[in-house]
Short mmCIF file of C-alpha atoms in Angstrom, two decimals:
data_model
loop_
_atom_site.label_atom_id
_atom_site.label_comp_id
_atom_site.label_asym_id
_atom_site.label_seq_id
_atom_site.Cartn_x
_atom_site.Cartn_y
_atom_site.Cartn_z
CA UNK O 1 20.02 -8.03 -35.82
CA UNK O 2 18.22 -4.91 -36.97
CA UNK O 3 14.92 -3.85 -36.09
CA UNK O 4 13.90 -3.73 -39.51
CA UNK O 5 15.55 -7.21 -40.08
CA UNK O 6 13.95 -8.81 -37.12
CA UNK O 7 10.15 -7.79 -38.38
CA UNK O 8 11.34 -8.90 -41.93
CA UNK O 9 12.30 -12.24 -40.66
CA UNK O 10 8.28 -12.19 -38.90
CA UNK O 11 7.11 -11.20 -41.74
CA UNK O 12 8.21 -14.17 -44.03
CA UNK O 13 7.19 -16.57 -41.16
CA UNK O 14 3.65 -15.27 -41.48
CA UNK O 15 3.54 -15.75 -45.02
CA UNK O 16 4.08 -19.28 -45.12
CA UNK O 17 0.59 -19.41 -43.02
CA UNK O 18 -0.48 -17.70 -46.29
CA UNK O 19 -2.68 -19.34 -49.20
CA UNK O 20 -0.22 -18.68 -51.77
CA UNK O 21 2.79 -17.74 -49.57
CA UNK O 22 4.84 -17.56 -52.66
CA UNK O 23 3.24 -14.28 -53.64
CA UNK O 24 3.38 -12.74 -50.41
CA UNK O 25 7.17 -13.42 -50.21
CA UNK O 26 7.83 -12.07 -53.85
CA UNK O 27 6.34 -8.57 -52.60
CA UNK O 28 8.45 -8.70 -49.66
CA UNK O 29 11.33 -8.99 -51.52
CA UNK O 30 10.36 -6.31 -53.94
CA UNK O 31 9.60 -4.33 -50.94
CA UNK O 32 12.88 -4.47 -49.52
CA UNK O 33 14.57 -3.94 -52.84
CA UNK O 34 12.31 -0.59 -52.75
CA UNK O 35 13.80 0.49 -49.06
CA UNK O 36 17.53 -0.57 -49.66
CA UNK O 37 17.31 1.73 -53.14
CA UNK O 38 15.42 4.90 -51.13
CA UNK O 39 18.46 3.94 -48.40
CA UNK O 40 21.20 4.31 -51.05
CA UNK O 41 20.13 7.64 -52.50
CA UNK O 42 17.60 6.61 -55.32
CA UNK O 43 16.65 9.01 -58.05
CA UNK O 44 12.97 8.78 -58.76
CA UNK O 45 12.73 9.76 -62.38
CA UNK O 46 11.05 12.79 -63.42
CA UNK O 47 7.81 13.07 -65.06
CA UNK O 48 8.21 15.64 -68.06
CA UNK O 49 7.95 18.94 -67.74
CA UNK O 50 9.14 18.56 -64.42
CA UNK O 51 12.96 20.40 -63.81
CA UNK O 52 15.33 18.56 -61.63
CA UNK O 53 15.76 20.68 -57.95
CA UNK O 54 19.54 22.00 -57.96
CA UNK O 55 19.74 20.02 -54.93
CA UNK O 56 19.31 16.31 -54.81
CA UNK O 57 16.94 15.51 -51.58
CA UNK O 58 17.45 12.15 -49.93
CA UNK O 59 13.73 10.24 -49.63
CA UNK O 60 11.85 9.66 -46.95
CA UNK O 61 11.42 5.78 -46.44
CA UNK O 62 7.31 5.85 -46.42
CA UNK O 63 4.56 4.10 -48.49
CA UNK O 64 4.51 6.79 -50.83
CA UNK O 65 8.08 7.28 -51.69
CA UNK O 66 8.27 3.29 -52.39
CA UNK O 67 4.96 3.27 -54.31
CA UNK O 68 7.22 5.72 -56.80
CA UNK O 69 9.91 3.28 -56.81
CA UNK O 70 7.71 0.31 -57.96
CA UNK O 71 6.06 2.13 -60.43
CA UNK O 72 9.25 3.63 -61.36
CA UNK O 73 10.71 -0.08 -61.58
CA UNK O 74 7.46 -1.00 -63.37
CA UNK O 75 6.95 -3.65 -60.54
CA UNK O 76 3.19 -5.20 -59.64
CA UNK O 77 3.36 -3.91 -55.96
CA UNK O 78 3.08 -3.51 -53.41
CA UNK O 79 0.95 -0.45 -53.69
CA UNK O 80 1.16 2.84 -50.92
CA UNK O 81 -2.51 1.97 -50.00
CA UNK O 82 -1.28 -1.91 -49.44
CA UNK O 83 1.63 -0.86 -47.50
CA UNK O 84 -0.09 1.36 -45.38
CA UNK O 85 -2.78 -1.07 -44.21
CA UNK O 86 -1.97 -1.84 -40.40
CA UNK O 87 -3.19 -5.01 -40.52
CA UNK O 88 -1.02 -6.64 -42.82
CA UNK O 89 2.08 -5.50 -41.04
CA UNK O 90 4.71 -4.30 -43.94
CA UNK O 91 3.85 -0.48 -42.56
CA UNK O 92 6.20 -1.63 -39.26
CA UNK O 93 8.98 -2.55 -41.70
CA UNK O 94 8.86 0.48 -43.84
CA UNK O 95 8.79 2.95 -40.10
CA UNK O 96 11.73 0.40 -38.46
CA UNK O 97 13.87 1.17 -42.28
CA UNK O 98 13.03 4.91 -41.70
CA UNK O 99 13.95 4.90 -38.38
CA UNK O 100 16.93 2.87 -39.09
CA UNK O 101 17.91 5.55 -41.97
CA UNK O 102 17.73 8.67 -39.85
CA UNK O 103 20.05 6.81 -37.23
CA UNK O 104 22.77 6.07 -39.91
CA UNK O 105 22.72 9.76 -40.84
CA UNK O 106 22.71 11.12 -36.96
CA UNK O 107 19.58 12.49 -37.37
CA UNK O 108 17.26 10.25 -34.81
CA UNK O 109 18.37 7.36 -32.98
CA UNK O 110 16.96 3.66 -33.99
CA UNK O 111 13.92 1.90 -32.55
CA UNK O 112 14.34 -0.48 -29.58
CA UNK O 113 14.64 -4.26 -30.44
CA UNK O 114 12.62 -5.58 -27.37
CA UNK O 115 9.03 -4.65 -28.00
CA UNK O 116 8.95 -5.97 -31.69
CA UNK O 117 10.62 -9.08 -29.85
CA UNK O 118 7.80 -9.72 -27.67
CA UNK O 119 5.17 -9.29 -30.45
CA UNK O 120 6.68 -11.56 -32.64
CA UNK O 121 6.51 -14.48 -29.96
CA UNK O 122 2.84 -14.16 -30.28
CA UNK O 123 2.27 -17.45 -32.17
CA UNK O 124 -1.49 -16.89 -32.98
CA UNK O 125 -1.21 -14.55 -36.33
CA UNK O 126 -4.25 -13.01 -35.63
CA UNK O 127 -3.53 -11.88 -31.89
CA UNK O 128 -0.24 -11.18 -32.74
CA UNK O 129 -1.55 -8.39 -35.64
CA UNK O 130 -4.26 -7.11 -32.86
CA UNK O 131 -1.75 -6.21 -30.20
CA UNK O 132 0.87 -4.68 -32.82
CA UNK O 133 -2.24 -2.59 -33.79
CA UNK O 134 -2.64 -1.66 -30.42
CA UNK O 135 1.13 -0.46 -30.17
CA UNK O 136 0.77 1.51 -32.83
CA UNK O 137 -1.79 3.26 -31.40
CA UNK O 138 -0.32 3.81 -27.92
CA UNK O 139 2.46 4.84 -29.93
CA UNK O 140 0.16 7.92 -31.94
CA UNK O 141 -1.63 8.64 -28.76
CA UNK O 142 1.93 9.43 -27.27
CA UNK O 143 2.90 11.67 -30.13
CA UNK O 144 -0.62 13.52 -30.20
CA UNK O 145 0.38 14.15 -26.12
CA UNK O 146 3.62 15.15 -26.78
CA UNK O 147 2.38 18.10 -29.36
CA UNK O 148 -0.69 18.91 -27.08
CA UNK O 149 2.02 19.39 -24.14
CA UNK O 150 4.43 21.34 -26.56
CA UNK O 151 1.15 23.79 -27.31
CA UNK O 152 0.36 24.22 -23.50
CA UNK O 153 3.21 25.34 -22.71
CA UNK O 154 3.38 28.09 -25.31
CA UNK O 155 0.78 29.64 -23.29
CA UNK O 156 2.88 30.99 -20.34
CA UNK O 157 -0.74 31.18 -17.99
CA UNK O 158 -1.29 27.40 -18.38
CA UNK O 159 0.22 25.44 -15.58
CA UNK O 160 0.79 22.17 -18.36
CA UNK O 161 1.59 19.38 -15.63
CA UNK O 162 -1.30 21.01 -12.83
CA UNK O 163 -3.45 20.57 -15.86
CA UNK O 164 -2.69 16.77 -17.22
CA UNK O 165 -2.80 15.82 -13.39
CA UNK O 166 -6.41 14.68 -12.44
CA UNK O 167 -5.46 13.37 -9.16
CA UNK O 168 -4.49 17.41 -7.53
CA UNK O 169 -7.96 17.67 -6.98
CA UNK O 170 -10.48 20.73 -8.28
CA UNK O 171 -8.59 23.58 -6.56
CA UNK O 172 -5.12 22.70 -7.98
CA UNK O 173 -7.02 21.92 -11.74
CA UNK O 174 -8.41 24.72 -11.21
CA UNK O 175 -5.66 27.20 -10.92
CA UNK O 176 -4.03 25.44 -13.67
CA UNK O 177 -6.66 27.14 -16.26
CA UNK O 178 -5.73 30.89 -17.43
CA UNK O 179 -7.19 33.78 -16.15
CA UNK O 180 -7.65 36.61 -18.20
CA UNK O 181 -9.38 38.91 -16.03
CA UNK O 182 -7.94 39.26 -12.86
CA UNK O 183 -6.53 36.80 -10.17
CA UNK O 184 -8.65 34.12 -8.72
CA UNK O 185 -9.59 35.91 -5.39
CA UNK O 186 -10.82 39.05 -7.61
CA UNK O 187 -12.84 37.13 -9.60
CA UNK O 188 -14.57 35.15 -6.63
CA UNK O 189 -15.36 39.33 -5.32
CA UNK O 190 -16.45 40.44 -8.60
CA UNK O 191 -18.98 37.33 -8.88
CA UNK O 192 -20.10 37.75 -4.84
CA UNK O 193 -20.65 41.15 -5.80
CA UNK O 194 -22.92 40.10 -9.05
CA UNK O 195 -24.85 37.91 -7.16
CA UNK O 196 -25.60 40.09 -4.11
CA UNK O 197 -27.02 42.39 -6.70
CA UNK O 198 -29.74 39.80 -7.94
CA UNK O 199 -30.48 38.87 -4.59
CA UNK O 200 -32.09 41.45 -3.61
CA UNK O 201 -35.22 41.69 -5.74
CA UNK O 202 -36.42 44.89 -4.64
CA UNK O 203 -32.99 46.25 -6.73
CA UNK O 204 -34.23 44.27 -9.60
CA UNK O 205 -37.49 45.94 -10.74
CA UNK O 206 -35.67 48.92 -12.19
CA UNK O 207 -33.87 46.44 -14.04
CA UNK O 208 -36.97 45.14 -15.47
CA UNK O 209 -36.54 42.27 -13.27
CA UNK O 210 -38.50 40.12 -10.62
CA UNK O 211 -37.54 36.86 -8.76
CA UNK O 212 -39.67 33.77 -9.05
CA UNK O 213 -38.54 31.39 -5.91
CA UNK O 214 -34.51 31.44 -6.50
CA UNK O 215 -35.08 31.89 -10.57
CA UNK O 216 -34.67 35.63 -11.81
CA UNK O 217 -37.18 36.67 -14.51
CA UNK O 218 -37.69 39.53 -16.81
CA UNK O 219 -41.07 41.78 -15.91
CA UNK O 220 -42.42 39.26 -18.84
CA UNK O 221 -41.87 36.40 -17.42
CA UNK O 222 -38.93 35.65 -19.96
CA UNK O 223 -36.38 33.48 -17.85
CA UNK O 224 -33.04 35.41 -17.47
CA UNK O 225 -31.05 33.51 -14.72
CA UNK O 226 -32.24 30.05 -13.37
CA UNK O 227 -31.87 28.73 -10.40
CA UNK O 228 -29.82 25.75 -11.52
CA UNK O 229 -27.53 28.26 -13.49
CA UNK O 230 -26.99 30.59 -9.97
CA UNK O 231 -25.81 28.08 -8.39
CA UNK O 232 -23.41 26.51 -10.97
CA UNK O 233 -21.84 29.71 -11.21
CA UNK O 234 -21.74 29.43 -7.16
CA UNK O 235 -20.04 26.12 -7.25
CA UNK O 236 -17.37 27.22 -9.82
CA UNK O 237 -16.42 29.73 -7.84
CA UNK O 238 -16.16 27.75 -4.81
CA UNK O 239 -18.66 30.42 -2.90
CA UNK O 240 -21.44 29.61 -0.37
CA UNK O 241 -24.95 28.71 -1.58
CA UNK O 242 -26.28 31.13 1.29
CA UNK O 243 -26.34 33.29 -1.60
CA UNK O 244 -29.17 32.16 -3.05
CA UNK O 245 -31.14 32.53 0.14
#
C-alpha cells in the first residue's frame, strides 16, 4: 500500500469519530478526485485574457493547485486554507501524493511507509494529531539545516561541521569562524599590542586619556574602555588577564 493510501485509509477512520462523519468523508473523496486529476495531467482552465503557455506544465500536487481544481469543478471544498491546516491532517495526504508523483516521474524518490505507520497506531485522535505535528516540524527544522549547511559551505573560510559541533570545545568553535584580517596568532599580537598601549597610562594623556582603576577614560571623564569590556576582549582572545595589571 501507498503512502498516500495508507494516511487516506487514517484519515476515513478518524472521520467516523466525527459529528457528521458523512461530510468529512465527502471532502475526502473530492479531495482525492482533486490529486488523481493534478496526477493525470489536469488542465486548469484559463481565466480570460489569460493566453495558454506554448508548453503545457504538469501541477504541483499542493493546497493551492487543488483549491483551482475545486473551484474549477465548482465543488464546496475543501478550500487551500482548509487543506493546509496541520491539525486536521489532509496536508500529509496532499505532500505523500506529491511525493508519490515526483517518484513516478524519476524526479524524487517516495516517502517511507514506517513512520506514518507508527502514527497511525496512535488510537487517541488527539495525541495522534500532536505527534504528527511534531514530525512535521522535525521534518522543517531538518530542511531549514540542510539550506543553512548548503550556505556555510559557500563560504570557503567557514569550517561548516567545526561550527555545528558544540561538543569540540571553544578553541576548535573558535577556529571554525572566518577571519578576515589575518590568522589567529596575528590577531592575538595585534590585540597584545593594543592593550599594552592602554596600559600604560602615562602614554595615554597625549591621547586625551587617563585610567581610572582598570577603566580608561577620556580627560572628561567620558568612559572610553571599561574594565569589564578589557577583559572580554582578553578572554576572546584567549590572552592573560596580567594585562590589565
Amino acid at each position: 500500500m501507498k503512502t498516500s493510501e495508507t494516511i487516506l485509509v487514517r484519515l476515513r477512520q478518524e472521520a467516523t469519530e466525527f459529528g457528521a462523519p458523512e461530510k468529512r468523508l465527502a471532502t475526502l473523496d473530492r479531495l482525492k478526485s482533486a490529486c488523481d486529476l493534478i496526477a493525470d495531467g489536469y488542465r486548469i482552465p484559463l481565466e480570460d485574457g489569460v493566453r495558454p503557455q506554448a508548453k503545457h506544465v504538469l501541477l504541483k500536487i499542493n493546497p493551492s493547485n487543488i483549491d483551482k481544481v475545486v473551484r474549477a469543478k465548482r465543488w464546496s471544498g475543501p478550500t487551500r486554507s482548509f487543506i493546509a491546516n496541520k491539525q486536521n491532517g489532509l496536508i500529509d495526504y496532499v505532500n505523500a501524493r506529491e511525493e508519490e508523483r515526483l517518484a513516478k516521474t524519476g524526479a524524487q524518490k517516495s516517502l517511507p511507509h514506517q513512520s506514518e505507520d507508527l502514527v497511525a497506531s496512535i488510537s487517541d485522535v488527539e495525541t495522534r494529531q500532536a505527534v504528527r505535528r511534531e514530525v512535521e516540524r522535525r521534518r522543517l527544522a531538518e530542511q531549514e539545516l540542510k539550506i543553512l549547511k548548503a550556505g556555510l559551505k559557500s563560504i570557503p573560510q567557514i569550517d561548516v561541521d567545526a561550527l555545528l559541533d558544540a561538543s569540540e570545545g571553544p578553541d576548535r568553535r573558535q577556529a571554525a569562524l572566518p577571519s578576515t584580517y589575518g590568522d589567529q596568532h596575528e590577531n592575538r599580537r595585534r590585540v597584545r599590542a593594543f592593550l599594552e598601549r592602554f596600559q600604560k597610562g602615562s602614554d595615554l594623556r597625549p591621547m586625551g586619556l587617563k585610567r581610572e582603576g582598570s577603566d580608561i577614560i577620556a580627560i572628561n571623564n567620558r568612559p572610553v574602555i571599561l574594565e569589564e569590556e578589557l577583559k572580554a576582549i582578553i578572554e576572546l582572545c584567549q590572552l592573560p588577564l596580567s594585562l590589565l595589571e
